[in-house]
Amino acid sequence: MKLLVTGGAGFIGSNFVHHTLATHPEWKPVVLDKLTYAGNLKNLEPALQQGRCEFVQLDICDRAVLDAVRGCDAVIHFAAESHVDRSIEDAAAFVRTNVDGTHNLIQACREAGVPRFLHVSTDEVYGSLGEEGEFTEESPLQPNSPYAATKAASDLLVLAYVRTHKFAAVVTRCSNNYGPYQFPEKFIPLMIAQAMAGERLPVYGKGSNVRDWIHVSDHCTALDAVLQRGREGEVYNIGGRCEKRNLEVAKLILATLGRSESLIQFVSDRKGHDLRYAINCEKLERELGWRPEIGFDQGLERTIAWYRENMPWLDDVRTGQYRDYFQKHYVQREKTFAP
Ligand code: NAD
Ligand code: TYD
């Protein structure tokens, strides 16, 4: 299967590439990524150097995506602007990539006759919960952040094309991910990086907001199941059944790293901060037999160990050096990577 992975140099996309190479050696992943600040080709080493995965540097808003999707058996669409705080500062890139880019990609896939499209979305399209209840696939879309609004728009576009043009697509909505290769602007890797450096951990508000955490490996097995067996035109929620308050997570990270809780610094709350997310993923469990396998304590411990063992990766990201990798190692004419 020739599988195009948009956003494959980012956090979840690169984990998905590693997942497919380990579990479906016969699949041929091609990563299409613009390499924004969030794209890091080091996430794909050594797959790129061993030639097990191709790479195309391209913006999903570019008409040239048509050439990239031609001949693909499936497209899995991760590429997006993904950080809520950045969308609060300036949402223009979110509208461009998440809405226009997704639309451009849909059009290209239709024109090329791509037989399967998986749109990777988020539970944030449902908005915020109070202390009770959970999101099902029937919950109304009530996005609060500009990020979530652009993701909701892209979900609706995909579903409208399914309905209007019989576009062969399926949509997933997952809760908060954590694991290796996550950019240290997001909560868990930021807290780990700060704690390892003995620096302050900025916790918004009182740290009482709740997120439903899932290890990225469990997200990948769910995506794999939906890609292969999900029903066309359907939405599948994906979640880890693991609700935690932010303060609890920050304390757990400090305890695991043997650091004092005095490093926690309560800072101004995020504007429009969603209180709580909780995902009901019974549909996915019932229809496709998927289950999350990694408990939070074990997953967090593994993730902390990964960041500890991959200090050069973290240093490269924090100094911005990771952005030179492409220029240094990619042989444009041959479309290959040299060590
Ligand atoms: P990320 O920010 O780590 O990676 C995004 C990738 O997309 C980067 O490699 C970036 O270079 C690329 N990209 C951005 N704009 C592009 C463009 N115009 N053209 C081509 N490539 C572009 O994001 P992530 O956390 O890996 O999230 C991946 C997807 O999963 C997103 O669609 C996100 O909405 C969704 N999601 C994320 C989470 C989470 O907790 N991180 C949870 C649920 C759903
Ligand atoms: P984040 O990782 O940005 O994911 P999302 O906003 O998409 O859920 O944030 C997770 C939670 O952590 C969210 O409630 C905001 C909070 N947070 C902090 O308290 N401090 C921080 O520095 C960041 C980035 C997030």
GROMACS .gro file of C-alpha atoms and ligand atoms in nm:
model
  408
    1MET     CA    1   0.000   0.000   0.000
    2LYS     CA    2   0.134   0.342  -0.096
    3LEU     CA    3   0.034   0.564   0.194
    4LEU     CA    4   0.074   0.941   0.192
    5VAL     CA    5   0.123   1.082   0.542
    6THR     CA    6   0.070   1.457   0.554
    7GLY     CA    7   0.235   1.622   0.855
    8GLY     CA    8   0.450   1.311   0.897
    9ALA     CA    9   0.745   1.511   1.033
   10GLY     CA   10   0.539   1.628   1.332
   11PHE     CA   11   0.468   1.452   1.661
   12ILE     CA   12   0.183   1.210   1.587
   13GLY     CA   13   0.257   1.174   1.214
   14SER     CA   14   0.615   1.061   1.277
   15ASN     CA   15   0.500   0.817   1.545
   16PHE     CA   16   0.249   0.682   1.294
   17VAL     CA   17   0.524   0.634   1.033
   18HIS     CA   18   0.729   0.436   1.288
   19HIS     CA   19   0.419   0.236   1.376
   20THR     CA   20   0.351   0.142   1.012
   21LEU     CA   21   0.713   0.047   0.943
   22ALA     CA   22   0.709  -0.182   1.247
   23THR     CA   23   0.369  -0.341   1.187
   24HIS     CA   24   0.319  -0.327   0.809
   25PRO     CA   25   0.663  -0.364   0.650
   26GLU     CA   26   0.496  -0.401   0.310
   27TRP     CA   27   0.343  -0.050   0.328
   28LYS     CA   28   0.530   0.234   0.163
   29PRO     CA   29   0.487   0.555   0.359
   30VAL     CA   30   0.555   0.883   0.182
   31VAL     CA   31   0.572   1.184   0.414
   32LEU     CA   32   0.446   1.515   0.280
   33ASP     CA   33   0.531   1.803   0.512
   34LYS     CA   34   0.594   2.174   0.480
   35LEU     CA   35   0.840   2.162   0.772
   36THR     CA   36   0.699   2.448   0.974
   37TYR     CA   37   0.855   2.509   1.317
   38ALA     CA   38   0.667   2.191   1.429
   39GLY     CA   39   0.813   1.967   1.158
   40ASN     CA   40   1.136   1.792   1.248
   41LEU     CA   41   1.299   1.541   1.015
   42LYS     CA   42   1.500   1.404   1.305
   43ASN     CA   43   1.172   1.246   1.415
   44LEU     CA   44   1.199   1.023   1.109
   45GLU     CA   45   1.560   0.912   1.148
   46PRO     CA   46   1.666   0.641   1.071
   47ALA     CA   47   1.366   0.556   0.849
   48LEU     CA   48   1.472   0.826   0.603
   49GLN     CA   49   1.838   0.732   0.598
   50GLN     CA   50   1.752   0.366   0.543
   51GLY     CA   51   1.524   0.465   0.257
   52ARG     CA   52   1.223   0.302   0.426
   53CYS     CA   53   1.018   0.617   0.388
   54GLU     CA   54   1.015   0.888   0.124
   55PHE     CA   55   0.991   1.257   0.198
   56VAL     CA   56   0.839   1.542  -0.002
   57GLN     CA   57   0.865   1.898   0.127
   58LEU     CA   58   0.539   2.062   0.031
   59ASP     CA   59   0.267   2.287   0.168
   60ILE     CA   60  -0.078   2.124   0.163
   61CYS     CA   61  -0.210   2.455   0.026
   62ASP     CA   62   0.003   2.410  -0.288
   63ARG     CA   63  -0.165   2.281  -0.606
   64ALA     CA   64   0.133   2.047  -0.648
   65VAL     CA   65  -0.016   1.815  -0.384
   66LEU     CA   66  -0.205   1.668  -0.677
   67ASP     CA   67   0.120   1.512  -0.806
   68ALA     CA   68   0.196   1.379  -0.459
   69VAL     CA   69  -0.141   1.208  -0.409
   70ARG     CA   70  -0.155   1.047  -0.755
   71GLY     CA   71  -0.117   0.670  -0.730
   72CYS     CA   72  -0.167   0.661  -0.353
   73ASP     CA   73  -0.385   0.388  -0.204
   74ALA     CA   74  -0.460   0.603   0.100
   75VAL     CA   75  -0.390   0.944   0.251
   76ILE     CA   76  -0.372   0.998   0.625
   77HIS     CA   77  -0.398   1.367   0.698
   78PHE     CA   78  -0.215   1.492   1.009
   79ALA     CA   79  -0.077   1.821   0.874
   80ALA     CA   80  -0.212   2.112   1.075
   81GLU     CA   81  -0.125   2.405   1.293
   82SER     CA   82  -0.186   2.239   1.627
   83HIS     CA   83  -0.108   2.462   1.926
   84VAL     CA   84  -0.397   2.642   2.096
   85ASP     CA   85  -0.180   2.918   2.247
   86ARG     CA   86  -0.040   3.010   1.904
   87SER     CA   87  -0.393   3.025   1.762
   88ILE     CA   88  -0.487   3.270   2.035
   89GLU     CA   89  -0.193   3.494   1.937
   90ASP     CA   90  -0.262   3.478   1.563
   91ALA     CA   91  -0.498   3.238   1.389
   92ALA     CA   92  -0.416   3.324   1.026
   93ALA     CA   93  -0.188   3.024   0.969
   94PHE     CA   94  -0.452   2.799   1.129
   95VAL     CA   95  -0.720   2.912   0.886
   96ARG     CA   96  -0.483   2.878   0.594
   97THR     CA   97  -0.344   2.533   0.671
   98ASN     CA   98  -0.627   2.366   0.860
   99VAL     CA   99  -0.913   2.493   0.644
  100ASP     CA  100  -0.775   2.596   0.303
  101GLY     CA  101  -0.501   2.332   0.310
  102THR     CA  102  -0.743   2.052   0.397
  103HIS     CA  103  -0.977   2.170   0.122
  104ASN     CA  104  -0.696   2.176  -0.132
  105LEU     CA  105  -0.595   1.825  -0.028
  106ILE     CA  106  -0.952   1.694  -0.055
  107GLN     CA  107  -0.979   1.840  -0.407
  108ALA     CA  108  -0.649   1.683  -0.509
  109CYS     CA  109  -0.751   1.343  -0.370
  110ARG     CA  110  -1.081   1.357  -0.555
  111GLU     CA  111  -0.912   1.452  -0.879
  112ALA     CA  112  -0.657   1.173  -0.841
  113GLY     CA  113  -0.922   0.920  -0.734
  114VAL     CA  114  -0.754   0.833  -0.403
  115PRO     CA  115  -0.967   0.548  -0.262
  116ARG     CA  116  -0.921   0.621   0.111
  117PHE     CA  117  -0.875   0.940   0.313
  118LEU     CA  118  -0.838   0.952   0.692
  119HIS     CA  119  -0.880   1.296   0.842
  120VAL     CA  120  -0.711   1.314   1.184
  121SER     CA  121  -0.899   1.549   1.411
  122THR     CA  122  -0.941   1.634   1.776
  123ASP     CA  123  -1.192   1.618   2.062
  124GLU     CA  124  -1.144   1.996   2.096
  125VAL     CA  125  -1.403   2.045   1.819
  126TYR     CA  126  -1.668   1.951   2.079
  127GLY     CA  127  -1.574   2.242   2.304
  128SER     CA  128  -1.555   2.210   2.680
  129LEU     CA  129  -1.729   1.987   2.934
  130GLY     CA  130  -1.829   2.076   3.289
  131GLU     CA  131  -1.737   1.845   3.576
  132GLU     CA  132  -1.968   1.570   3.440
  133GLY     CA  133  -2.034   1.394   3.108
  134GLU     CA  134  -1.828   1.296   2.804
  135PHE     CA  135  -1.809   1.362   2.431
  136THR     CA  136  -1.970   1.114   2.193
  137GLU     CA  137  -1.964   1.134   1.814
  138GLU     CA  138  -2.313   1.290   1.835
  139SER     CA  139  -2.207   1.574   2.065
  140PRO     CA  140  -2.255   1.914   1.900
  141LEU     CA  141  -1.950   2.090   1.761
  142GLN     CA  142  -1.887   2.391   1.986
  143PRO     CA  143  -1.521   2.481   1.938
  144ASN     CA  144  -1.386   2.752   2.166
  145SER     CA  145  -1.031   2.824   2.053
  146PRO     CA  146  -0.942   2.943   1.702
  147TYR     CA  147  -0.744   2.617   1.665
  148ALA     CA  148  -1.049   2.408   1.748
  149ALA     CA  149  -1.270   2.619   1.521
  150THR     CA  150  -1.043   2.556   1.222
  151LYS     CA  151  -1.029   2.184   1.298
  152ALA     CA  152  -1.411   2.174   1.321
  153ALA     CA  153  -1.431   2.354   0.987
  154SER     CA  154  -1.199   2.097   0.829
  155ASP     CA  155  -1.400   1.806   0.975
  156LEU     CA  156  -1.719   1.954   0.832
  157LEU     CA  157  -1.559   2.003   0.492
  158VAL     CA  158  -1.447   1.640   0.480
  159LEU     CA  159  -1.792   1.517   0.585
  160ALA     CA  160  -1.963   1.750   0.336
  161TYR     CA  161  -1.751   1.606   0.055
  162VAL     CA  162  -1.843   1.254   0.166
  163ARG     CA  163  -2.210   1.343   0.150
  164THR     CA  164  -2.203   1.556  -0.165
  165HIS     CA  165  -1.936   1.391  -0.375
  166LYS     CA  166  -1.909   1.041  -0.220
  167PHE     CA  167  -1.556   1.130  -0.114
  168ALA     CA  168  -1.411   0.812   0.042
  169ALA     CA  169  -1.319   0.952   0.380
  170VAL     CA  170  -1.338   0.880   0.749
  171VAL     CA  171  -1.276   1.116   1.043
  172THR     CA  172  -1.118   1.050   1.383
  173ARG     CA  173  -1.130   1.276   1.689
  174CYS     CA  174  -0.874   1.201   1.954
  175SER     CA  175  -0.804   1.336   2.300
  176ASN     CA  176  -0.470   1.481   2.421
  177ASN     CA  177  -0.167   1.278   2.314
  178TYR     CA  178   0.171   1.244   2.484
  179GLY     CA  179   0.484   1.043   2.401
  180PRO     CA  180   0.815   1.065   2.212
  181TYR     CA  181   0.888   1.345   1.963
  182GLN     CA  182   0.625   1.586   2.096
  183PHE     CA  183   0.728   1.948   2.048
  184PRO     CA  184   0.809   2.099   2.390
  185GLU     CA  185   0.550   2.375   2.362
  186LYS     CA  186   0.276   2.128   2.459
  187PHE     CA  187   0.203   2.066   2.824
  188ILE     CA  188   0.365   1.729   2.902
  189PRO     CA  189   0.695   1.769   2.710
  190LEU     CA  190   0.723   2.130   2.828
  191MET     CA  191   0.683   2.023   3.192
  192ILE     CA  192   0.936   1.740   3.145
  193ALA     CA  193   1.190   1.970   2.976
  194GLN     CA  194   1.153   2.239   3.243
  195ALA     CA  195   1.175   1.987   3.528
  196MET     CA  196   1.486   1.823   3.380
  197ALA     CA  197   1.651   2.165   3.350
  198GLY     CA  198   1.547   2.260   3.706
  199GLU     CA  199   1.342   2.549   3.567
  200ARG     CA  200   0.992   2.671   3.658
  201LEU     CA  201   0.688   2.477   3.536
  202PRO     CA  202   0.427   2.731   3.416
  203VAL     CA  203   0.083   2.595   3.514
  204TYR     CA  204  -0.211   2.799   3.384
  205GLY     CA  205  -0.467   2.923   3.635
  206LYS     CA  206  -0.501   2.687   3.930
  207GLY     CA  207  -0.400   2.379   3.731
  208SER     CA  208  -0.751   2.240   3.774
  209ASN     CA  209  -0.831   2.193   3.403
  210VAL     CA  210  -0.878   1.830   3.302
  211ARG     CA  211  -0.744   1.657   2.993
  212ASP     CA  212  -0.810   1.297   2.884
  213TRP     CA  213  -0.460   1.165   2.807
  214ILE     CA  214  -0.370   0.895   2.556
  215HIS     CA  215  -0.026   0.762   2.473
  216VAL     CA  216   0.056   0.833   2.109
  217SER     CA  217   0.115   0.458   2.042
  218ASP     CA  218  -0.246   0.388   2.135
  219HIS     CA  219  -0.360   0.669   1.904
  220CYS     CA  220  -0.155   0.508   1.624
  221THR     CA  221  -0.311   0.162   1.670
  222ALA     CA  222  -0.656   0.326   1.663
  223LEU     CA  223  -0.572   0.516   1.343
  224ASP     CA  224  -0.442   0.195   1.187
  225ALA     CA  225  -0.771   0.018   1.268
  226VAL     CA  226  -0.982   0.306   1.133
  227LEU     CA  227  -0.768   0.342   0.821
  228GLN     CA  228  -0.815  -0.024   0.736
  229ARG     CA  229  -1.163  -0.100   0.866
  230GLY     CA  230  -1.346   0.222   0.957
  231ARG     CA  231  -1.676   0.277   0.779
  232GLU     CA  232  -1.675   0.546   0.512
  233GLY     CA  233  -1.833   0.874   0.616
  234GLU     CA  234  -1.817   0.788   0.986
  235VAL     CA  235  -1.658   0.975   1.275
  236TYR     CA  236  -1.469   0.773   1.540
  237ASN     CA  237  -1.373   0.917   1.877
  238ILE     CA  238  -1.041   0.799   2.020
  239GLY     CA  239  -0.952   0.840   2.386
  240GLY     CA  240  -0.745   0.695   2.664
  241ARG     CA  241  -1.008   0.693   2.940
  242CYS     CA  242  -0.758   0.875   3.151
  243GLU     CA  243  -0.869   1.208   3.293
  244LYS     CA  244  -0.614   1.407   3.491
  245ARG     CA  245  -0.597   1.757   3.626
  246ASN     CA  246  -0.297   1.951   3.494
  247LEU     CA  247  -0.160   2.009   3.843
  248GLU     CA  248  -0.164   1.636   3.915
  249VAL     CA  249   0.032   1.569   3.594
  250ALA     CA  250   0.290   1.838   3.674
  251LYS     CA  251   0.339   1.692   4.023
  252LEU     CA  252   0.377   1.340   3.886
  253ILE     CA  253   0.646   1.457   3.643
  254LEU     CA  254   0.835   1.633   3.923
  255ALA     CA  255   0.811   1.328   4.149
  256THR     CA  256   0.936   1.096   3.874
  257LEU     CA  257   1.233   1.324   3.809
  258GLY     CA  258   1.303   1.370   4.182
  259ARG     CA  259   1.238   1.744   4.167
  260SER     CA  260   1.066   1.967   4.419
  261GLU     CA  261   0.704   2.079   4.373
  262SER     CA  262   0.828   2.430   4.449
  263LEU     CA  263   0.924   2.449   4.079
  264ILE     CA  264   0.554   2.481   3.995
  265GLN     CA  265   0.465   2.837   3.904
  266PHE     CA  266   0.100   2.930   3.866
  267VAL     CA  267   0.074   3.177   3.577
  268SER     CA  268  -0.212   3.371   3.413
  269ASP     CA  269  -0.480   3.148   3.275
  270ARG     CA  270  -0.519   3.085   2.900
  271LYS     CA  271  -0.794   3.297   2.741
  272GLY     CA  272  -1.111   3.090   2.693
  273HIS     CA  273  -0.940   2.792   2.860
  274ASP     CA  274  -1.153   2.477   2.811
  275LEU     CA  275  -1.223   2.326   3.153
  276ARG     CA  276  -1.248   1.958   3.078
  277TYR     CA  277  -1.229   1.706   2.794
  278ALA     CA  278  -1.343   1.344   2.826
  279ILE     CA  279  -1.393   1.111   2.533
  280ASN     CA  280  -1.638   0.827   2.494
  281CYS     CA  281  -1.476   0.588   2.244
  282GLU     CA  282  -1.723   0.299   2.273
  283LYS     CA  283  -1.804   0.313   1.901
  284LEU     CA  284  -1.442   0.243   1.806
  285GLU     CA  285  -1.415  -0.031   2.069
  286ARG     CA  286  -1.741  -0.193   1.962
  287GLU     CA  287  -1.697  -0.172   1.585
  288LEU     CA  288  -1.326  -0.225   1.544
  289GLY     CA  289  -1.226  -0.403   1.866
  290TRP     CA  290  -0.965  -0.141   1.954
  291ARG     CA  291  -0.851  -0.084   2.315
  292PRO     CA  292  -0.589   0.153   2.459
  293GLU     CA  293  -0.307  -0.053   2.607
  294ILE     CA  294  -0.079   0.191   2.785
  295GLY     CA  295  -0.186   0.313   3.129
  296PHE     CA  296  -0.100   0.671   3.219
  297ASP     CA  297   0.159   0.597   3.490
  298GLN     CA  298   0.348   0.356   3.267
  299GLY     CA  299   0.312   0.581   2.960
  300LEU     CA  300   0.432   0.889   3.143
  301GLU     CA  301   0.728   0.702   3.293
  302ARG     CA  302   0.826   0.577   2.945
  303THR     CA  303   0.785   0.926   2.800
  304ILE     CA  304   1.002   1.085   3.069
  305ALA     CA  305   1.264   0.813   3.008
  306TRP     CA  306   1.252   0.889   2.634
  307TYR     CA  307   1.316   1.261   2.687
  308ARG     CA  308   1.597   1.181   2.932
  309GLU     CA  309   1.761   0.948   2.682
  310ASN     CA  310   1.712   1.191   2.393
  311MET     CA  311   1.858   1.509   2.534
  312PRO     CA  312   2.029   1.590   2.200
  313TRP     CA  313   1.686   1.584   2.030
  314LEU     CA  314   1.548   1.821   2.292
  315ASP     CA  315   1.854   2.048   2.279
  316ASP     CA  316   1.831   2.067   1.899
  317VAL     CA  317   1.468   2.169   1.923
  318ARG     CA  318   1.528   2.422   2.197
  319THR     CA  319   1.823   2.584   2.016
  320GLY     CA  320   1.650   2.570   1.676
  321GLN     CA  321   1.928   2.356   1.525
  322TYR     CA  322   1.680   2.091   1.412
  323ARG     CA  323   1.580   2.325   1.133
  324ASP     CA  324   1.921   2.283   0.960
  325TYR     CA  325   1.887   1.908   0.928
  326PHE     CA  326   1.694   1.919   0.601
  327GLN     CA  327   1.938   2.155   0.429
  328LYS     CA  328   2.237   1.954   0.546
  329HIS     CA  329   2.121   1.603   0.468
  330TYR     CA  330   1.868   1.610   0.189
  331VAL     CA  331   1.995   1.556  -0.163
  332GLN     CA  332   1.732   1.746  -0.356
  333ARG     CA  333   1.799   1.602  -0.700
  334GLU     CA  334   1.796   1.240  -0.587
  335LYS     CA  335   1.526   1.295  -0.325
  336THR     CA  336   1.730   1.097  -0.070
  337PHE     CA  337   1.898   1.155   0.264
  338ALA     CA  338   2.268   1.124   0.317
  339PRO     CA  339   2.410   1.077   0.669
  340NAD     P1  340   0.242   1.887   1.517
  340NAD     O1  341   0.223   2.033   1.530
  340NAD     O2  342   0.344   1.818   1.601
  340NAD     O3  343   0.276   1.851   1.365
  340NAD     C1  344   0.212   1.911   1.256
  340NAD     C2  345   0.292   1.880   1.130
  340NAD     O4  346   0.223   1.937   1.019
  340NAD     C3  347   0.433   1.939   1.130
  340NAD     O5  348   0.526   1.843   1.084
  340NAD     C4  349   0.423   2.056   1.033
  340NAD     O6  350   0.545   2.085   0.967
  340NAD     C5  351   0.317   2.007   0.937
  340NAD     N1  352   0.247   2.117   0.869
  340NAD     C6  353   0.193   2.230   0.925
  340NAD     N2  354   0.142   2.308   0.831
  340NAD     C7  355   0.159   2.245   0.711
  340NAD     C8  356   0.125   2.275   0.576
  340NAD     N3  357   0.063   2.388   0.544
  340NAD     N4  358   0.156   2.185   0.481
  340NAD     C9  359   0.220   2.070   0.510
  340NAD     N5  360   0.258   2.037   0.636
  340NAD    C10  361   0.227   2.122   0.735
  340NAD     O7  362   0.097   1.824   1.540
  340NAD     P2  363   0.055   1.686   1.609
  340NAD     O8  364   0.041   1.708   1.754
  340NAD     O9  365   0.141   1.577   1.556
  340NAD    O10  366  -0.093   1.671   1.551
  340NAD    C11  367  -0.115   1.607   1.425
  340NAD    C12  368  -0.263   1.609   1.394
  340NAD    O11  369  -0.336   1.544   1.498
  340NAD    C13  370  -0.321   1.750   1.384
  340NAD    O12  371  -0.414   1.752   1.277
  340NAD    C14  372  -0.392   1.770   1.518
  340NAD    O13  373  -0.502   1.856   1.504
  340NAD    C15  374  -0.437   1.629   1.549
  340NAD     N6  375  -0.450   1.596   1.693
  340NAD    C16  376  -0.348   1.625   1.781
  340NAD    C17  377  -0.361   1.591   1.915
  340NAD    C18  378  -0.249   1.615   2.014
  340NAD    O14  379  -0.269   1.593   2.134
  340NAD     N7  380  -0.131   1.656   1.972
  340NAD    C19  381  -0.478   1.530   1.960
  340NAD    C20  382  -0.581   1.503   1.867
  340NAD    C21  383  -0.564   1.536   1.733
  341TYD     P1  384  -0.178   2.175   2.559
  341TYD     O1  385  -0.069   2.072   2.566
  341TYD     O2  386  -0.150   2.305   2.496
  341TYD     O3  387  -0.303   2.101   2.490
  341TYD     P2  388  -0.455   2.151   2.469
  341TYD     O4  389  -0.466   2.293   2.506
  341TYD     O5  390  -0.473   2.131   2.323
  341TYD     O6  391  -0.538   2.060   2.553
  341TYD     O7  392  -0.231   2.203   2.706
  341TYD     C1  393  -0.282   2.099   2.789
  341TYD     C2  394  -0.331   2.160   2.916
  341TYD     O8  395  -0.221   2.217   2.989
  341TYD     C3  396  -0.428   2.275   2.895
  341TYD     O9  397  -0.527   2.272   2.997
  341TYD     C4  398  -0.343   2.400   2.910
  341TYD     C5  399  -0.238   2.357   3.011
  341TYD     N1  400  -0.107   2.423   2.998
  341TYD     C6  401  -0.045   2.479   3.109
  341TYD    O10  402  -0.099   2.479   3.222
  341TYD     N2  403   0.078   2.535   3.093
  341TYD     C7  404   0.141   2.539   2.972
  341TYD    O11  405   0.254   2.598   2.964
  341TYD     C8  406   0.078   2.480   2.860
  341TYD     C9  407   0.144   2.483   2.724
  341TYD    C10  408  -0.046   2.421   2.877
   0.00000   0.00000   0.00000
